[in-house]
PDB file of C-alpha atoms in Angstrom:
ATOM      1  CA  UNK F   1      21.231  12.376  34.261  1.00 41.00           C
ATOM      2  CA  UNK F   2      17.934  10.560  34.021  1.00 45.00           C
ATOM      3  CA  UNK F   3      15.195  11.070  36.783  1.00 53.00           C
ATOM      4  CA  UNK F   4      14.134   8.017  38.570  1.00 54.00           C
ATOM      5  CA  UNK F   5      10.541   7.561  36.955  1.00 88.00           C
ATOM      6  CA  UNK F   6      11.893   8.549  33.242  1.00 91.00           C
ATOM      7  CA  UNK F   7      11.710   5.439  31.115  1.00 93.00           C
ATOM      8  CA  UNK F   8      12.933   7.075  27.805  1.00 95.00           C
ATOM      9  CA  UNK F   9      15.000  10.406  27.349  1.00 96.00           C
ATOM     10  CA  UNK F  10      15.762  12.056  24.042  1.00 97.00           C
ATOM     11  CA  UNK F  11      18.341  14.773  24.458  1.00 97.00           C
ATOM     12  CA  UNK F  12      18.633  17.434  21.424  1.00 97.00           C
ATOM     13  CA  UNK F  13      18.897  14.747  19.131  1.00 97.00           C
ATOM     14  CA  UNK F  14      19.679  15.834  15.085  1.00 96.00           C
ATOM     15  CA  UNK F  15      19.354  13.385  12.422  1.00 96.00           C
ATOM     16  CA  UNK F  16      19.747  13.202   8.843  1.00 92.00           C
ATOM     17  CA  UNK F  17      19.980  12.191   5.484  1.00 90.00           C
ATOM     18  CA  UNK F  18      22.698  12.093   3.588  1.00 86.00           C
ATOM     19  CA  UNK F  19      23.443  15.729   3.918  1.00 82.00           C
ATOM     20  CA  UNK F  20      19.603  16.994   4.693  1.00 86.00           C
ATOM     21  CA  UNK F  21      18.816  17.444   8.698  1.00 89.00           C
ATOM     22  CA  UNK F  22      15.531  15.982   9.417  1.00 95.00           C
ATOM     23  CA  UNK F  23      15.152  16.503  13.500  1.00 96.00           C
ATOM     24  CA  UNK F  24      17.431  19.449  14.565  1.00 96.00           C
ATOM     25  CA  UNK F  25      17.640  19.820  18.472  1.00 97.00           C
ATOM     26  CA  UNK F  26      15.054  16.954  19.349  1.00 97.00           C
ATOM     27  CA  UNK F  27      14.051  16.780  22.965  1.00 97.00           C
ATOM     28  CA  UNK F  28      11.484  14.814  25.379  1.00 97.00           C
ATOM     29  CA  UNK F  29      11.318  12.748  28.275  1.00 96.00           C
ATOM     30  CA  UNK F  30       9.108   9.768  28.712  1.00 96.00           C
ATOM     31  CA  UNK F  31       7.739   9.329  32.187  1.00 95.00           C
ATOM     32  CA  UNK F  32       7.071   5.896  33.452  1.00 94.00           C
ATOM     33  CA  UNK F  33       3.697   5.130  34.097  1.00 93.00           C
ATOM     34  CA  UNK F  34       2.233   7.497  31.346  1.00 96.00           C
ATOM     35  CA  UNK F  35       0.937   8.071  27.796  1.00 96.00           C
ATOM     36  CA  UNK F  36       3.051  10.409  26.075  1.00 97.00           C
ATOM     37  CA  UNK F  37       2.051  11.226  22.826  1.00 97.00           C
ATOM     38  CA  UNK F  38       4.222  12.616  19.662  1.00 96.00           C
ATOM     39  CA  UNK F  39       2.113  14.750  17.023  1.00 95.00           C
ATOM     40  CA  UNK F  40       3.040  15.926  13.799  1.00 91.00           C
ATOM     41  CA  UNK F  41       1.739  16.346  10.445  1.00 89.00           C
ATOM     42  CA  UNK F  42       3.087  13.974   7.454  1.00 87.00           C
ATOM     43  CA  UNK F  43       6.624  15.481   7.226  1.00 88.00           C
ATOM     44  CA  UNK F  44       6.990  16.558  10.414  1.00 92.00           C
ATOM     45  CA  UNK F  45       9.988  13.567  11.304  1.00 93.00           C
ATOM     46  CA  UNK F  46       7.889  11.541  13.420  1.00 94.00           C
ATOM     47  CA  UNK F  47       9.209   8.497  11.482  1.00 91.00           C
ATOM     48  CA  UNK F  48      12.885   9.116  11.717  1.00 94.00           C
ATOM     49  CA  UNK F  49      12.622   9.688  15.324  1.00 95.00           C
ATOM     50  CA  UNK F  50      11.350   6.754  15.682  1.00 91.00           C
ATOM     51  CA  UNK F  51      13.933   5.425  13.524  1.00 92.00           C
ATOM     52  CA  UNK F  52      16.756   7.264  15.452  1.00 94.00           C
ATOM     53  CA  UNK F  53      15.458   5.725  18.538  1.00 92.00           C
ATOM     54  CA  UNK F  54      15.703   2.138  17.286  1.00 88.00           C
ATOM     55  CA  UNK F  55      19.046   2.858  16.154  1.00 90.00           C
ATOM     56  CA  UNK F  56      18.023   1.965  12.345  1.00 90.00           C
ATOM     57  CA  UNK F  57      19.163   6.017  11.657  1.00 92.00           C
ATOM     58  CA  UNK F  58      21.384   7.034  14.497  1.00 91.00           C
ATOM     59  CA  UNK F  59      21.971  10.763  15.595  1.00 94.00           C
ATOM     60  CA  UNK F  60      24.243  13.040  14.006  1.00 94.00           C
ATOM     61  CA  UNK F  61      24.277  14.673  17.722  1.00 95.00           C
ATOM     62  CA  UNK F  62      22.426  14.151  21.010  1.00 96.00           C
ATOM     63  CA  UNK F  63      21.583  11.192  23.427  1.00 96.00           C
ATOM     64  CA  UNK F  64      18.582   8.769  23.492  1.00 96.00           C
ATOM     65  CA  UNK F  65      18.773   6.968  27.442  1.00 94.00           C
ATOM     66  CA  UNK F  66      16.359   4.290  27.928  1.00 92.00           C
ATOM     67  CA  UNK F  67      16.098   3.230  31.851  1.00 89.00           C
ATOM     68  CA  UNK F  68      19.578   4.731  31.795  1.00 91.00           C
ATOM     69  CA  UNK F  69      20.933   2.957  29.591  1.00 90.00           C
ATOM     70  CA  UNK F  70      22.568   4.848  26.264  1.00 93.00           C
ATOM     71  CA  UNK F  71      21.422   3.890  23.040  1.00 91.00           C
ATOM     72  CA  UNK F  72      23.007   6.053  20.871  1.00 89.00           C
ATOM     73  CA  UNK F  73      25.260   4.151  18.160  1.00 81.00           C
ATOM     74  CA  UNK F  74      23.938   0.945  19.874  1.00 87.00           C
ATOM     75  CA  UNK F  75      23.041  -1.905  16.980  1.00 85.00           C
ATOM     76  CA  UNK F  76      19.137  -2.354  17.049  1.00 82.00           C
ATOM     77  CA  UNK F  77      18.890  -5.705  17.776  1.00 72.00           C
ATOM     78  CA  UNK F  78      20.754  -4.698  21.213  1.00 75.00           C
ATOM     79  CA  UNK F  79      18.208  -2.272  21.932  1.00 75.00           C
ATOM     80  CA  UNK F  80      15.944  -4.513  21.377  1.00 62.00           C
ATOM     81  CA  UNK F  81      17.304  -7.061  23.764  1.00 56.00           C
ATOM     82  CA  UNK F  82      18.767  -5.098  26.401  1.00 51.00           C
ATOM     83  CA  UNK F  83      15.949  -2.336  26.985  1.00 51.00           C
ATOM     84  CA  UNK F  84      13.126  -4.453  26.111  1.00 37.00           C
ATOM     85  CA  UNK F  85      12.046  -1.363  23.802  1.00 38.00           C
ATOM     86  CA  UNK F  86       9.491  -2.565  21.574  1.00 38.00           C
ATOM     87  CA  UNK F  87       8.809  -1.573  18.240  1.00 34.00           C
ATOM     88  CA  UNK F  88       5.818  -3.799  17.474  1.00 31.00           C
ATOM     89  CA  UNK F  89       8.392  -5.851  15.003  1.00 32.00           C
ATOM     90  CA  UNK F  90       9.600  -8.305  17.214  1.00 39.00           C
ATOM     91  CA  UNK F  91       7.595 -10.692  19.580  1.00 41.00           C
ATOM     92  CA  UNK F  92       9.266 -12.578  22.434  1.00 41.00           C
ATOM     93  CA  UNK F  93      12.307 -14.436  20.993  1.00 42.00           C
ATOM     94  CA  UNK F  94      14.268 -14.044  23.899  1.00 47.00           C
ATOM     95  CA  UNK F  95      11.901 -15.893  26.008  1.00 44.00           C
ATOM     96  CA  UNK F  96      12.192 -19.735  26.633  1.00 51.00           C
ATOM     97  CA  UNK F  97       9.988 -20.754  29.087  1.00 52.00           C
ATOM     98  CA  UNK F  98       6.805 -22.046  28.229  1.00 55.00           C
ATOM     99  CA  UNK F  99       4.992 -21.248  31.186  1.00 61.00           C
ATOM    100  CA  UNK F 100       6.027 -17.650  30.588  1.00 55.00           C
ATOM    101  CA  UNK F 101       4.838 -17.598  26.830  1.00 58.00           C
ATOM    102  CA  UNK F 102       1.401 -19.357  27.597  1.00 63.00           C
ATOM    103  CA  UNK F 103       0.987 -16.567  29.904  1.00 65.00           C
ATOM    104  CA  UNK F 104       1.825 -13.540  27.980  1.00 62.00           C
ATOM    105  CA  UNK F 105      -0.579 -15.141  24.645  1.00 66.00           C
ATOM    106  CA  UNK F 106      -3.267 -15.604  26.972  1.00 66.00           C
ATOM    107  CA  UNK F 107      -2.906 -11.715  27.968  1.00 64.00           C
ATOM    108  CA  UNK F 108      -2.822 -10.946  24.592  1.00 62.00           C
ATOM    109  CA  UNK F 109      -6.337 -13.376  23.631  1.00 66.00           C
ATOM    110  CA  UNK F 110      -7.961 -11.398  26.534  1.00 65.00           C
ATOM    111  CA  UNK F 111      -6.937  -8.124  25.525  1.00 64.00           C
ATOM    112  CA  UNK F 112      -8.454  -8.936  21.929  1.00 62.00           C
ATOM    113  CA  UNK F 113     -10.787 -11.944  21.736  1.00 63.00           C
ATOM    114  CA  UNK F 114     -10.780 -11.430  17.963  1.00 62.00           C
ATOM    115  CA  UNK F 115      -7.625 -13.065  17.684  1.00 61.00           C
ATOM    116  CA  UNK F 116      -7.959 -15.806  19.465  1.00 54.00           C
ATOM    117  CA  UNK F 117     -10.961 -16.472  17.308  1.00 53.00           C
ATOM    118  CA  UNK F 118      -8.790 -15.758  14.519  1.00 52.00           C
ATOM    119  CA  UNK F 119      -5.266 -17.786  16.203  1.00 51.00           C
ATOM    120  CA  UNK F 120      -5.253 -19.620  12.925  1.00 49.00           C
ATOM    121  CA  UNK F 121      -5.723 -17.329  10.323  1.00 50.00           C
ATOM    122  CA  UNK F 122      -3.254 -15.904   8.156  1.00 51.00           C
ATOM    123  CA  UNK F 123      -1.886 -12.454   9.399  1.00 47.00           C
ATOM    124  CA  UNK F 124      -2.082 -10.874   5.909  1.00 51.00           C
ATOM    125  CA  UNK F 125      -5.681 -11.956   4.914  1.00 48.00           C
ATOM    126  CA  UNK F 126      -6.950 -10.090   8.272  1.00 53.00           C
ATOM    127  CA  UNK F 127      -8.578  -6.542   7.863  1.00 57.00           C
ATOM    128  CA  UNK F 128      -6.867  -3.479   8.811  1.00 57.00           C
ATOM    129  CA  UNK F 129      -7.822  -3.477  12.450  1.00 58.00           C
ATOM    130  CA  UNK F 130      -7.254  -6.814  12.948  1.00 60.00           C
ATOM    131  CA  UNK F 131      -3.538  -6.913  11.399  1.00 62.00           C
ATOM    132  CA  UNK F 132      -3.260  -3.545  13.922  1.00 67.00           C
ATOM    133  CA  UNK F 133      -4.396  -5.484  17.085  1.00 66.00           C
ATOM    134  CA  UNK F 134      -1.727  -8.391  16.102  1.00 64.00           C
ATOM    135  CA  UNK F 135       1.173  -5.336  15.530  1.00 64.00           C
ATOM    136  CA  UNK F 136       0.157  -4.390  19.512  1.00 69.00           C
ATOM    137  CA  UNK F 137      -0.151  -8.227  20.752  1.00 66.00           C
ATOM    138  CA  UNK F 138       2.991  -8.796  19.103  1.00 64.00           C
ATOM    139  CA  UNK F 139       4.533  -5.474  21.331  1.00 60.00           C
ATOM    140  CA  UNK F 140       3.144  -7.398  24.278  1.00 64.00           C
ATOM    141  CA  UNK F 141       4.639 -10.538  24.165  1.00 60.00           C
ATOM    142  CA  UNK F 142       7.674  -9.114  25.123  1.00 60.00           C
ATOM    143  CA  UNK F 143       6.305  -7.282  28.759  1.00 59.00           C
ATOM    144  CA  UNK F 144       7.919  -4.552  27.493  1.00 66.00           C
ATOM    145  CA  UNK F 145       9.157  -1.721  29.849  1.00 80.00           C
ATOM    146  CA  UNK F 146       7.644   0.760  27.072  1.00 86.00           C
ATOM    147  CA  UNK F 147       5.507   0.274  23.918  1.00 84.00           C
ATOM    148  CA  UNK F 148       6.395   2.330  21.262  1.00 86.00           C
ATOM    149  CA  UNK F 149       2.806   2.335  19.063  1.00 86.00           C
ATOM    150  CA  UNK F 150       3.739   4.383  15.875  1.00 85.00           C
ATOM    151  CA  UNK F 151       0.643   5.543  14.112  1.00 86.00           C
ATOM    152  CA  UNK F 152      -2.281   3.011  14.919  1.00 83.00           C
ATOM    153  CA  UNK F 153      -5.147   4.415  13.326  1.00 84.00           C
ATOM    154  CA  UNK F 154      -3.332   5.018   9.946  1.00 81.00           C
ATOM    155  CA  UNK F 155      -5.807   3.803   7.687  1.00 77.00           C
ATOM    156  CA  UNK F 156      -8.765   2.520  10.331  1.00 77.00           C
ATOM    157  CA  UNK F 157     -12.304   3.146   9.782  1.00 79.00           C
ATOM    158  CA  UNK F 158     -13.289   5.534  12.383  1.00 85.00           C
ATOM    159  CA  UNK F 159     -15.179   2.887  14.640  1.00 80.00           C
ATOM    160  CA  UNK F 160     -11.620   0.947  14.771  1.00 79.00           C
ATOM    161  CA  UNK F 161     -10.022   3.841  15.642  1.00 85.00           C
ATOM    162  CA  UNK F 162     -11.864   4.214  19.123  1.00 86.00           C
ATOM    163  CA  UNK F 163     -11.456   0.750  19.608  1.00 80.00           C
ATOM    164  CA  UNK F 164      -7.401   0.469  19.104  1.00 83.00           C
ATOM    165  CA  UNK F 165      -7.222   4.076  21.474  1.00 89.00           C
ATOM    166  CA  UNK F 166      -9.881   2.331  23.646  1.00 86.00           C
ATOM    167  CA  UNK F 167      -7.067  -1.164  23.752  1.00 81.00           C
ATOM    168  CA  UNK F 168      -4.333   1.325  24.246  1.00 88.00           C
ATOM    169  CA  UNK F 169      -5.948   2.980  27.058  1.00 88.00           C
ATOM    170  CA  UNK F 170      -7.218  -0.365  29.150  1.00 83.00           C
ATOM    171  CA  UNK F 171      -3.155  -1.547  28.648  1.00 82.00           C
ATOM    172  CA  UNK F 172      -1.974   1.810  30.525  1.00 90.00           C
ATOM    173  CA  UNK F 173      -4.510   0.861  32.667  1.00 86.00           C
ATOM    174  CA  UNK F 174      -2.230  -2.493  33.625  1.00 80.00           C
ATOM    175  CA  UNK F 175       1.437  -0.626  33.813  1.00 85.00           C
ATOM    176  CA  UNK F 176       2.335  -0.376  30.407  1.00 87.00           C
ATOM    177  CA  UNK F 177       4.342   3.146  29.710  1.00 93.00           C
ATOM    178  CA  UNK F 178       3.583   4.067  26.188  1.00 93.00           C
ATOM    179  CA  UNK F 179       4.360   6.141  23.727  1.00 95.00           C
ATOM    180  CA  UNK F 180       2.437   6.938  21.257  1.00 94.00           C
ATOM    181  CA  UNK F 181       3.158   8.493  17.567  1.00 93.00           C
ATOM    182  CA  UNK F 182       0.248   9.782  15.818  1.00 91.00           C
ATOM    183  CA  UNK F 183      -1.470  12.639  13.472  1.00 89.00           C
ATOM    184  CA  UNK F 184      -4.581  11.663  15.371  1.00 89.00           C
ATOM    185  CA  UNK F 185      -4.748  15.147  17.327  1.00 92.00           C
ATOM    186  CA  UNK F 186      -8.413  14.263  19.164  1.00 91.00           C
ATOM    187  CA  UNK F 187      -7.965  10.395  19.963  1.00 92.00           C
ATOM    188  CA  UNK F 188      -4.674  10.921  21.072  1.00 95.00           C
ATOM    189  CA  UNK F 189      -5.016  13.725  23.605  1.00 95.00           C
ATOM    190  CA  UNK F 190      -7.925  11.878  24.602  1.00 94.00           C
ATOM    191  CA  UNK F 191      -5.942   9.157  26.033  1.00 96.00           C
ATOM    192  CA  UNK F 192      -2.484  10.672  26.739  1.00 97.00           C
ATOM    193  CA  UNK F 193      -1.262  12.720  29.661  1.00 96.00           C
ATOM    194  CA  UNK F 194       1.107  14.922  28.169  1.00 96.00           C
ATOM    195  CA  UNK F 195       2.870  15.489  24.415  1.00 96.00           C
ATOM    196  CA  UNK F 196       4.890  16.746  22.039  1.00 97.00           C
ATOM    197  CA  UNK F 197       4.206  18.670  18.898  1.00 96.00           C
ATOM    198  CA  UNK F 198       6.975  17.825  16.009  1.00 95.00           C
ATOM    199  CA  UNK F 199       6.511  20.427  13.132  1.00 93.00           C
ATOM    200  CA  UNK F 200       9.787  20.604  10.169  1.00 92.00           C
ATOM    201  CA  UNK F 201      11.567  18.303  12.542  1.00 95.00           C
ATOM    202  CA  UNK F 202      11.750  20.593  15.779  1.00 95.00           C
ATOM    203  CA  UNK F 203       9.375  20.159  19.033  1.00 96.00           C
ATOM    204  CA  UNK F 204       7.758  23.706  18.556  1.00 95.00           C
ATOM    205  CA  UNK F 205       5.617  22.924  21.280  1.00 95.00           C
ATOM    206  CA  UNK F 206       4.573  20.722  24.866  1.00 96.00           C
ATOM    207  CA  UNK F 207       2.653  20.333  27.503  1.00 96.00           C
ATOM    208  CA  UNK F 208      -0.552  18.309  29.011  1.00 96.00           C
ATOM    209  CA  UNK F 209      -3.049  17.425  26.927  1.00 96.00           C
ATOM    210  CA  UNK F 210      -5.254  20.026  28.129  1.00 95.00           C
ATOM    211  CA  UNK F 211      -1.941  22.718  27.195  1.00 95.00           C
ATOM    212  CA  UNK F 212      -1.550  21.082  23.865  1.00 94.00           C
ATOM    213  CA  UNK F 213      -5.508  21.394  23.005  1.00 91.00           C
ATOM    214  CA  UNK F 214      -5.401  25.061  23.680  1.00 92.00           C
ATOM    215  CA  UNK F 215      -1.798  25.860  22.019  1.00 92.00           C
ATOM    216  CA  UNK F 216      -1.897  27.362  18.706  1.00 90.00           C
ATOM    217  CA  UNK F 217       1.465  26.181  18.162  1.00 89.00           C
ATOM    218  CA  UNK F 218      -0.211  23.015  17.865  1.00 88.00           C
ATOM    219  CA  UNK F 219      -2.512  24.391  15.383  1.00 83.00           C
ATOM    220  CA  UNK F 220       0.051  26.315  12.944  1.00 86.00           C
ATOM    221  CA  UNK F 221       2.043  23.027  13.025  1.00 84.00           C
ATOM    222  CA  UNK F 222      -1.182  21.008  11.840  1.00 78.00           C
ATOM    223  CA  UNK F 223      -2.713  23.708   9.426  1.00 69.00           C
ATOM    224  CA  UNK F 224       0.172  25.999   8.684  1.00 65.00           C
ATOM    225  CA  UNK F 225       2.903  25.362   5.838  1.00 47.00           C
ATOM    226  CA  UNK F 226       4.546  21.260   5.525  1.00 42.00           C
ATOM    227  CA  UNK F 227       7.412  19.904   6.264  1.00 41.00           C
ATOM    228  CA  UNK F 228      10.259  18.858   4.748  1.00 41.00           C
ATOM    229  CA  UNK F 229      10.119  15.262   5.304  1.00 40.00           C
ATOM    230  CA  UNK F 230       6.875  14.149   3.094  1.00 35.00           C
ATOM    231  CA  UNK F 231       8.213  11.210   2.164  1.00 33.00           C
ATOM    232  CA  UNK F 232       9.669  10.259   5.570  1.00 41.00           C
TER     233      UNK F 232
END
C-alpha cells in the first residue's frame, strides 16, 4: 500500500533488454510536496527507469503506483492521461477550455520571461537553455501532479545551469512535486530534499541530501568502476 502523501512508488522494479537486466530490485518512494532527486553516473539506468516508469520499457518484475494508481503494463499514453505524469513530451492536449490554457501559458511567460519574448520563435533555432526552459513550460501546461525533469543541465553552460535549478526550485516553491534525474551531484542536492543513488542499475544508496553528501556510497558510484548501461 501507498502512504497518503506518496505521489510516486517504485517497488523492486527489474528491467531489461532483450536478455540483459538493466535495473535489478529498483526501489523509491516519491513524497508529495518534495524534490527527490535520482543520481547516477552515465550507465547507471537512470534512463530506463525513466523509461520503465512511462511504460515505453515495462518491468520484467515489480510495481510503479502513481497516486495509487498501478502503472505497470499500462500503455503510455494512459499514464499520461490518467496520472497527469509528465514527461516534458506532452503539453496540455487534454485540456479544452480556453480560460484554463490562457492561464497555465501565462504561468509559464512569468516563470520565464524569455519566452514570451521569444513566443514566436522557432523552438529549434533557440539556444540550449532556452529549448530547456520550453521542455519545463511544456511539463507545466499540464498542472501536473509530478514533474518528472530528466537531466536539465545536460549540456548548459554553467551560468544556465543555476538558472534552470534556480526555475526548478521557485516551481517547488508553488506545489509542484518533482523529481528530478540528474549527474549534477552539487546543483541537485542543493535543491532537493532527499535522493537516490543508482550505480550498475541498483539504488546502492539514500537518504537526505545532507546523508547523500556525506555517503561514500555516493562517491564509489560517481568515481568508482561504470556501468553497464553506457549507451542507455
Amino acid at each position: 500500500m501507498t502512504g497518503a502523501d506518496e505521489v510516486l512508488v517504485i517497488e523492486h522494479v527489474s528491467t531489461g533488454y532483450d536478455r540483459a537486466d538493466v535495473l535489478q530490485d529498483v526501489s523509491a518512494r516519491i513524497e508529495a510536496g518534495s524534490i527527490t532527486c535520482l543520481l547516477g553516473s552515465n550507465g547507471s539506468g537512470k534512463t530506463t527507469l525513466i523509461r520503465s516508469i512511462l511504460g515505453l520499457t515495462p518491468p520484467r518484475s515489480g510495481h510503479i503506483r502513481f497516486r495509487g494508481t498501478e502503472l505497470t503494463r499500462m500503455p503510455t499514453h494512459r499514464i499520461v492521461r490518467q496520472s497527469v505524469l509528465e514527461n516534458l513530451t506532452v503539453a496540455a492536449h487534454d485540456e479544452r477550455r480556453p480560460e484554463v490554457l490562457r492561464q497555465r501559458l501565462d504561468r509559464v511567460f512569468e516563470t520565464f520571461p524569455q519566452l514570451a519574448e521569444r513566443r514566436f520563435q522557432l523552438a529549434g533555432t533557440m539556444s540550449g537553455g532556452e529549448q530547456a526552459m520550453v521542455s519545463i513550460g511544456r511539463g507545466l501546461m499540464s498542472a501536473p501532479h509530478l514533474l518528472l525533469v530528466d537531466e536539465p543541465s545536460l549540456g548548459l553552460s554553467p551560468r544556465l545551469v543555476q538558472e534552470t535549478f534556480a526555475v526548478l526550485k521557485r516551481i517547488h516553491a508553488e506545489g509542484v512535486t518533482i523529481f528530478l534525474v540528474e549527474q549534477n551531484v552539487h546543483q541537485t542536492l542543493e535543491i532537493a530534499q532527499r535522493g537516490y543513488v543508482l550505480a550498475k542499475g541498483r539504488v546502492v544508496t539514500s537518504g537526505t541530501a545532507a546523508e547523500l553528501r556525506a555517503d561514500p556510497q555516493m562517491h564509489t558510484a560517481y568515481f568508482g568502476t561504470g556501468g553497464t548501461e553506457a549507451t542507455r
